[in-house]
Amino acid sequence: MRRKMNTCGAWCCRLCWPFLLALVASAHSPQDDCPPANSSSTLLAVTAASEEGEGDEGAISGSISSPTELYTTAVVEEEYIVTFTGYYHSDAREGFISAALQCCSSGWKVLARSNPSQHYPSDFSLLHFPHQREVGTAVKALEAHPLVRRVTPQRKLTRALSLVAMADASSGGDAASAPPPCDGGGSGQSGCAQQASWETEGWRSRRPASRASFHDKSAGQYYYVGRRLLRAIPQQVTSLLAADVLWSMGHTGKGVKVAIFDTGLAHNHPHFKNVRDRTNWTDEKTLEDGLGHGTFVAGVIASSSECLGFAPDAELYIFRVFTNSQVSYTSWFLDAFNYAILKKINVLNLSIGGPDFLDQPFIEKVWELTANKVIMVSAIGNDGPLYGTLNNPADMMDVIGVGGINSDAELARFSSRGMTTWELPAGYGRVKPDIVTYGSGVRGSALGGGCRSLSGTSVASPVVAGVVALLVGAASQSHSHVNPASVKQALIASSERLPNANMFEQGHGRLDLLRAHERLNDYTPHASLSPSYIDLTECPYFWPYCTQEMYYGAVPVIVNVTILNGMGVMGRVVNKPTWHPYLQMNGLNLEVSLTHSPVLWPWSGYLAVSLSVASSARSFRGKASGHISITISSVASGSEKPSVYDVTLPVSVSIIPTPLRSQRLLWDQFHNLRYPAGYFPRDNLRMKTDPLDWNGDHIHTNFRDMYSSLRASGYYIEVLGTPFTCFDASQYGALLLVDSEEEYFPEEISKLQRDVNEQGLSLVVFADWYNVEVMKKIKFYDENTRQWWMPDTGGANVPALNDLLGPWGIALSEEVLDGDFSLAEHEVHYASGTGIARFPSDGLLVAKDLHDQGAEVVGGSSTKDSVPILGLYNTPSPDGGRIVVYGDSNCLDSAHMQKDCFWLLDVLLKYAVSGPSQYPFSSVKRYRPPPPTLPSRIEGNRLHHYSRVLDRENPPSIRPIPSCPRLVWAMPRPLNYSHSLLPSSSHTGRVLNSNPQEPPNGRGGGGGALNPDHTIPRSR
């Protein structure tokens, strides 16, 4: 029987749940600007971490490998999840729904859920609406009910484990048990694409065709051939992490309940001696693992034979949440999560993930799990080495996100990189992964017995889950301070830095099991920070911050710090955080603004640090240091007296005199949109295996290489996360508009016109394709749910760009162009770019012979013609700037770059901001095009649902332009310190001790290094 919760303590209170959700939902980030998470139109994809398969003896000659385990999700037609504010029996939930829908809907029914939790109270119901025309009204009526929290679409999750089948086939394993990813059928076959057509040839969700291991033209489906197999680890992974040391001490995970959410576990498998529960949450009437993936994961965690797991005596709770057809549903996960709470699970491994951080029911259930002391471990993703590719839920603050390293303890190429992208466009991402560990060639249990090897972060995740189970089993024998925060604190404080990787690649470093055991056994409840200090001079760890000095007048630098609260599930920040500049270390040259979570729940929150150079330091060159003090209060489980901790965050930055205007570039982040929430397609139409644009379009994610090139050329790049009305154009040489999908406020268009014509600002635009017929042709079709998804924009929002460029007589066309050409002795690849339709007569146009890719997509045939693609224009005003327009941004975007055009960007910037008045391509013949038809906005698009410009309730009306943000600078409280409190080993790769200790005397100039958590216990 479910334990009834009556008070808000360390365990989640059912009565307090709505209040906590309301607080936390608004507290992810200081600059959150996410679209509504409960929009039924959102294209969602919760995707899995990836793997590489190997045979038992390692790589087999001639075999095809796959670096990715494939997942695709889509909204299920006519089914909706109704989430309630509490837990109720089924008859009560149905009564609430009936009362809410009396006025406006008929024919609905509550779908029965036949699974082990069906007789227990639940916080959601699955509702079927047969009349789609009534859905909008019905949803509003349901959400108006006082006991209904929200209504969201049901989602179907399809997984392809093709790498398992191929690896086993090559090694004589259980290939027959794993179905192929496509059965060769045509339209309507689950998981398959239609024969060679632009409509469905790989255009499904991001994961279904992402870097798969097949190249099967006969099935009409095109996949990348995977990378070569990574070298297998020559030893057991348990030996590499010295698990035998803890085994010899009698610690084997006994008494620890470990949940594995996967494909099930083979019955009576010889490797497992303590399987306490096997449950099936699918619509198949079996508990068996028909694929072998769940068996492998369970083996890494708890195998007691051959390929040993870390915690062989742990109690295994097997949750079969995927069918043999590799399908799951959101509702299955929610029911299974509820059951895990009921069973008082200690550790939960989730080797899946995806780019969708707006799947609100899933996210809230993860919060509830961790609030109930479930330590969740999840794979960070296998989309490396590209940045901005973190998977959810591993990117959540209360989850341990795991990246991968190879057998040489080097960062695995496949491991996804940070930063988190929840906070974009106005803010900046957090540090993830939390830690990294072995994920290449790890050996685990095979389906029919024996061992096999796989690679990927979905392999690294159960390595950490097994370690956590072992640590919890050992620690629980000595004290009870084990919770999701304390375990994460112990793992990150004991980790070993990788010497040549930054914090968005490795998090806090490589897992060290023995040191983590010491930390957790000696643990005293406290609060800590991640990262534990801010040193913007330390490279490479603090990349990208360390690559560009600060200076007066720049857009403030944002560092989002995670607060970990090991004292209790719920806490708060007492009073205001304070900024202490060091007088002897130029600390007064730095201004600091601080915002934080209104509540720390569950176990965590954020501290947003905005840094700016004081006006008195506009000519200063040197370092500035100080520290931030923040006080955390929390009530531990079973205690009535709050614990209070002072946490110190050392800060050090490098300051230079303000660079010349011609060196300063402004990157427009405000007008970049990406998945989630809507269907924003990739810019390169040839990349049919990767249709979604989801990397954030930030200079430190998929434009990272471009950023590095610009810095090498001497430019300073600042990021604008606000409308154009919020920056001083006189301070910048050029504004960069690259791959913009958002609309523009009328005030922005007017202001930019004045900035260029009167303030001398130059405008550099790199656009992409936009063609309505092409958008209709590449619409997303999910064969499972029989639904079409139309792109909300093209590669770029060309109609909006034309509105912006219109005052100068410049317009981009609806052409979609593709091809290779030479320019200034460089070979250039043009990938699904657009052409220039209109341009001032006294400007320069460069035309090239390119294929009409749009005609190929729409009609199947392509012609080649000379089309203008590059335009350069000197505005007539003597004080005016210059305008550069290029029709393709793919050569700047690392996501699918075939040939970079950084050299071209450098040439164009020199012309725009500092070069002579003559055009850089004077030898190129001027070309005057006929005026092609300009692209119009696609009818019926849902851009207004995700736009920060369009009125959501009354499209295509424009919202009132938001006011410009004004930071409140913290009142400095100077200290006469002569030494920084940065950890003395910050450059050596080993993190310092995190045990609480007293700080040096703040009045004396004393110094010394605090531990990286810088925690100071107090009683109150």
PDB file of N, CA and C in Angstrom, residues 46-86:
ATOM      1  N   VAL A  46      11.964  12.267 -27.369  1.00  0.00           N
ATOM      2  CA  VAL A  46      12.819  11.822 -26.285  1.00  0.00           C
ATOM      3  C   VAL A  46      13.641  10.682 -26.836  1.00  0.00           C
ATOM      4  N   THR A  47      14.923  10.891 -26.994  1.00  0.00           N
ATOM      5  CA  THR A  47      15.724   9.937 -27.734  1.00  0.00           C
ATOM      6  C   THR A  47      16.764   9.290 -26.854  1.00  0.00           C
ATOM      7  N   ALA A  48      17.291   8.202 -27.352  1.00  0.00           N
ATOM      8  CA  ALA A  48      18.177   7.409 -26.519  1.00  0.00           C
ATOM      9  C   ALA A  48      19.625   7.740 -26.747  1.00  0.00           C
ATOM     10  N   ALA A  49      20.403   7.427 -25.768  1.00  0.00           N
ATOM     11  CA  ALA A  49      21.838   7.493 -25.907  1.00  0.00           C
ATOM     12  C   ALA A  49      22.281   6.410 -26.863  1.00  0.00           C
ATOM     13  N   SER A  50      23.543   6.458 -27.250  1.00  0.00           N
ATOM     14  CA  SER A  50      23.990   5.662 -28.373  1.00  0.00           C
ATOM     15  C   SER A  50      24.977   4.591 -27.984  1.00  0.00           C
ATOM     16  N   GLU A  51      25.202   3.717 -28.924  1.00  0.00           N
ATOM     17  CA  GLU A  51      26.097   2.610 -28.654  1.00  0.00           C
ATOM     18  C   GLU A  51      26.879   2.228 -29.899  1.00  0.00           C
ATOM     19  N   GLU A  52      27.967   1.501 -29.671  1.00  0.00           N
ATOM     20  CA  GLU A  52      28.656   0.820 -30.747  1.00  0.00           C
ATOM     21  C   GLU A  52      28.738  -0.642 -30.381  1.00  0.00           C
ATOM     22  N   GLY A  53      28.436  -1.503 -31.330  1.00  0.00           N
ATOM     23  CA  GLY A  53      28.433  -2.926 -31.027  1.00  0.00           C
ATOM     24  C   GLY A  53      29.738  -3.580 -31.413  1.00  0.00           C
ATOM     25  N   GLU A  54      30.120  -4.576 -30.619  1.00  0.00           N
ATOM     26  CA  GLU A  54      31.271  -5.390 -30.945  1.00  0.00           C
ATOM     27  C   GLU A  54      30.933  -6.844 -30.675  1.00  0.00           C
ATOM     28  N   GLY A  55      31.592  -7.718 -31.344  1.00  0.00           N
ATOM     29  CA  GLY A  55      31.469  -9.134 -31.033  1.00  0.00           C
ATOM     30  C   GLY A  55      32.246  -9.469 -29.780  1.00  0.00           C
ATOM     31  N   ASP A  56      32.146 -10.696 -29.379  1.00  0.00           N
ATOM     32  CA  ASP A  56      32.803 -11.097 -28.154  1.00  0.00           C
ATOM     33  C   ASP A  56      34.314 -10.957 -28.236  1.00  0.00           C
ATOM     34  N   GLU A  57      34.856 -11.048 -29.427  1.00  0.00           N
ATOM     35  CA  GLU A  57      36.304 -10.980 -29.572  1.00  0.00           C
ATOM     36  C   GLU A  57      36.755  -9.627 -30.106  1.00  0.00           C
ATOM     37  N   GLY A  58      35.912  -8.627 -30.008  1.00  0.00           N
ATOM     38  CA  GLY A  58      36.288  -7.319 -30.491  1.00  0.00           C
ATOM     39  C   GLY A  58      35.779  -7.107 -31.894  1.00  0.00           C
ATOM     40  N   ALA A  59      36.399  -6.174 -32.616  1.00  0.00           N
ATOM     41  CA  ALA A  59      35.946  -5.827 -33.953  1.00  0.00           C
ATOM     42  C   ALA A  59      36.176  -6.979 -34.907  1.00  0.00           C
ATOM     43  N   ILE A  60      35.196  -7.215 -35.766  1.00  0.00           N
ATOM     44  CA  ILE A  60      35.294  -8.290 -36.751  1.00  0.00           C
ATOM     45  C   ILE A  60      35.478  -7.671 -38.123  1.00  0.00           C
ATOM     46  N   SER A  61      36.422  -8.142 -38.842  1.00  0.00           N
ATOM     47  CA  SER A  61      36.728  -7.583 -40.152  1.00  0.00           C
ATOM     48  C   SER A  61      35.519  -7.620 -41.056  1.00  0.00           C
ATOM     49  N   GLY A  62      35.253  -6.480 -41.661  1.00  0.00           N
ATOM     50  CA  GLY A  62      34.161  -6.399 -42.606  1.00  0.00           C
ATOM     51  C   GLY A  62      32.826  -6.098 -41.994  1.00  0.00           C
ATOM     52  N   SER A  63      32.718  -6.090 -40.681  1.00  0.00           N
ATOM     53  CA  SER A  63      31.434  -5.789 -40.050  1.00  0.00           C
ATOM     54  C   SER A  63      31.158  -4.303 -40.090  1.00  0.00           C
ATOM     55  N   ILE A  64      29.873  -3.959 -40.040  1.00  0.00           N
ATOM     56  CA  ILE A  64      29.470  -2.559 -40.048  1.00  0.00           C
ATOM     57  C   ILE A  64      29.090  -2.154 -38.647  1.00  0.00           C
ATOM     58  N   SER A  65      29.646  -1.065 -38.161  1.00  0.00           N
ATOM     59  CA  SER A  65      29.382  -0.634 -36.795  1.00  0.00           C
ATOM     60  C   SER A  65      28.416   0.529 -36.788  1.00  0.00           C
ATOM     61  N   SER A  66      27.815   0.769 -35.630  1.00  0.00           N
ATOM     62  CA  SER A  66      26.895   1.889 -35.476  1.00  0.00           C
ATOM     63  C   SER A  66      27.190   2.633 -34.202  1.00  0.00           C
ATOM     64  N   PRO A  67      27.382   3.942 -34.279  1.00  0.00           N
ATOM     65  CA  PRO A  67      27.620   4.701 -33.065  1.00  0.00           C
ATOM     66  C   PRO A  67      26.339   5.162 -32.397  1.00  0.00           C
ATOM     67  N   THR A  68      25.181   4.812 -32.935  1.00  0.00           N
ATOM     68  CA  THR A  68      23.967   5.413 -32.413  1.00  0.00           C
ATOM     69  C   THR A  68      22.853   4.413 -32.220  1.00  0.00           C
ATOM     70  N   GLU A  69      22.235   4.487 -31.063  1.00  0.00           N
ATOM     71  CA  GLU A  69      21.027   3.747 -30.777  1.00  0.00           C
ATOM     72  C   GLU A  69      19.880   4.706 -31.084  1.00  0.00           C
ATOM     73  N   LEU A  70      18.959   4.306 -31.932  1.00  0.00           N
ATOM     74  CA  LEU A  70      18.059   5.249 -32.562  1.00  0.00           C
ATOM     75  C   LEU A  70      16.692   5.308 -31.897  1.00  0.00           C
ATOM     76  N   TYR A  71      16.225   6.508 -31.659  1.00  0.00           N
ATOM     77  CA  TYR A  71      14.911   6.718 -31.070  1.00  0.00           C
ATOM     78  C   TYR A  71      14.158   7.761 -31.876  1.00  0.00           C
ATOM     79  N   THR A  72      12.850   7.558 -32.008  1.00  0.00           N
ATOM     80  CA  THR A  72      12.010   8.593 -32.579  1.00  0.00           C
ATOM     81  C   THR A  72      10.701   8.647 -31.803  1.00  0.00           C
ATOM     82  N   THR A  73      10.199   9.831 -31.586  1.00  0.00           N
ATOM     83  CA  THR A  73       8.918   9.978 -30.908  1.00  0.00           C
ATOM     84  C   THR A  73       8.016  10.887 -31.716  1.00  0.00           C
ATOM     85  N   ALA A  74       6.729  10.706 -31.540  1.00  0.00           N
ATOM     86  CA  ALA A  74       5.755  11.582 -32.174  1.00  0.00           C
ATOM     87  C   ALA A  74       4.479  11.570 -31.347  1.00  0.00           C
ATOM     88  N   VAL A  75       3.700  12.595 -31.514  1.00  0.00           N
ATOM     89  CA  VAL A  75       2.441  12.708 -30.792  1.00  0.00           C
ATOM     90  C   VAL A  75       1.461  11.655 -31.306  1.00  0.00           C
ATOM     91  N   VAL A  76       0.764  10.989 -30.405  1.00  0.00           N
ATOM     92  CA  VAL A  76      -0.219   9.975 -30.765  1.00  0.00           C
ATOM     93  C   VAL A  76      -1.568  10.651 -30.984  1.00  0.00           C
ATOM     94  N   GLU A  77      -2.116  10.450 -32.136  1.00  0.00           N
ATOM     95  CA  GLU A  77      -3.370  11.092 -32.495  1.00  0.00           C
ATOM     96  C   GLU A  77      -4.493  10.651 -31.562  1.00  0.00           C
ATOM     97  N   GLU A  78      -5.259  11.617 -31.092  1.00  0.00           N
ATOM     98  CA  GLU A  78      -6.488  11.434 -30.315  1.00  0.00           C
ATOM     99  C   GLU A  78      -6.246  10.996 -28.878  1.00  0.00           C
ATOM    100  N   GLU A  79      -4.989  10.899 -28.414  1.00  0.00           N
ATOM    101  CA  GLU A  79      -4.735  10.498 -27.044  1.00  0.00           C
ATOM    102  C   GLU A  79      -4.029  11.618 -26.279  1.00  0.00           C
ATOM    103  N   TYR A  80      -4.499  11.856 -25.036  1.00  0.00           N
ATOM    104  CA  TYR A  80      -3.974  12.949 -24.224  1.00  0.00           C
ATOM    105  C   TYR A  80      -3.755  12.470 -22.794  1.00  0.00           C
ATOM    106  N   ILE A  81      -2.687  12.982 -22.184  1.00  0.00           N
ATOM    107  CA  ILE A  81      -2.386  12.691 -20.792  1.00  0.00           C
ATOM    108  C   ILE A  81      -2.916  13.835 -19.936  1.00  0.00           C
ATOM    109  N   VAL A  82      -3.829  13.523 -19.033  1.00  0.00           N
ATOM    110  CA  VAL A  82      -4.392  14.505 -18.107  1.00  0.00           C
ATOM    111  C   VAL A  82      -3.668  14.319 -16.774  1.00  0.00           C
ATOM    112  N   THR A  83      -2.894  15.303 -16.378  1.00  0.00           N
ATOM    113  CA  THR A  83      -2.119  15.233 -15.143  1.00  0.00           C
ATOM    114  C   THR A  83      -2.852  15.981 -14.037  1.00  0.00           C
ATOM    115  N   PHE A  84      -2.970  15.340 -12.889  1.00  0.00           N
ATOM    116  CA  PHE A  84      -3.698  15.909 -11.757  1.00  0.00           C
ATOM    117  C   PHE A  84      -2.728  16.495 -10.730  1.00  0.00           C
ATOM    118  N   THR A  85      -3.285  17.249  -9.802  1.00  0.00           N
ATOM    119  CA  THR A  85      -2.458  17.893  -8.775  1.00  0.00           C
ATOM    120  C   THR A  85      -2.121  16.965  -7.624  1.00  0.00           C
ATOM    121  N   GLY A  86      -2.701  15.780  -7.613  1.00  0.00           N
ATOM    122  CA  GLY A  86      -2.424  14.810  -6.574  1.00  0.00           C
ATOM    123  C   GLY A  86      -2.642  13.403  -7.080  1.00  0.00           C
TER     124      GLY A  86
END
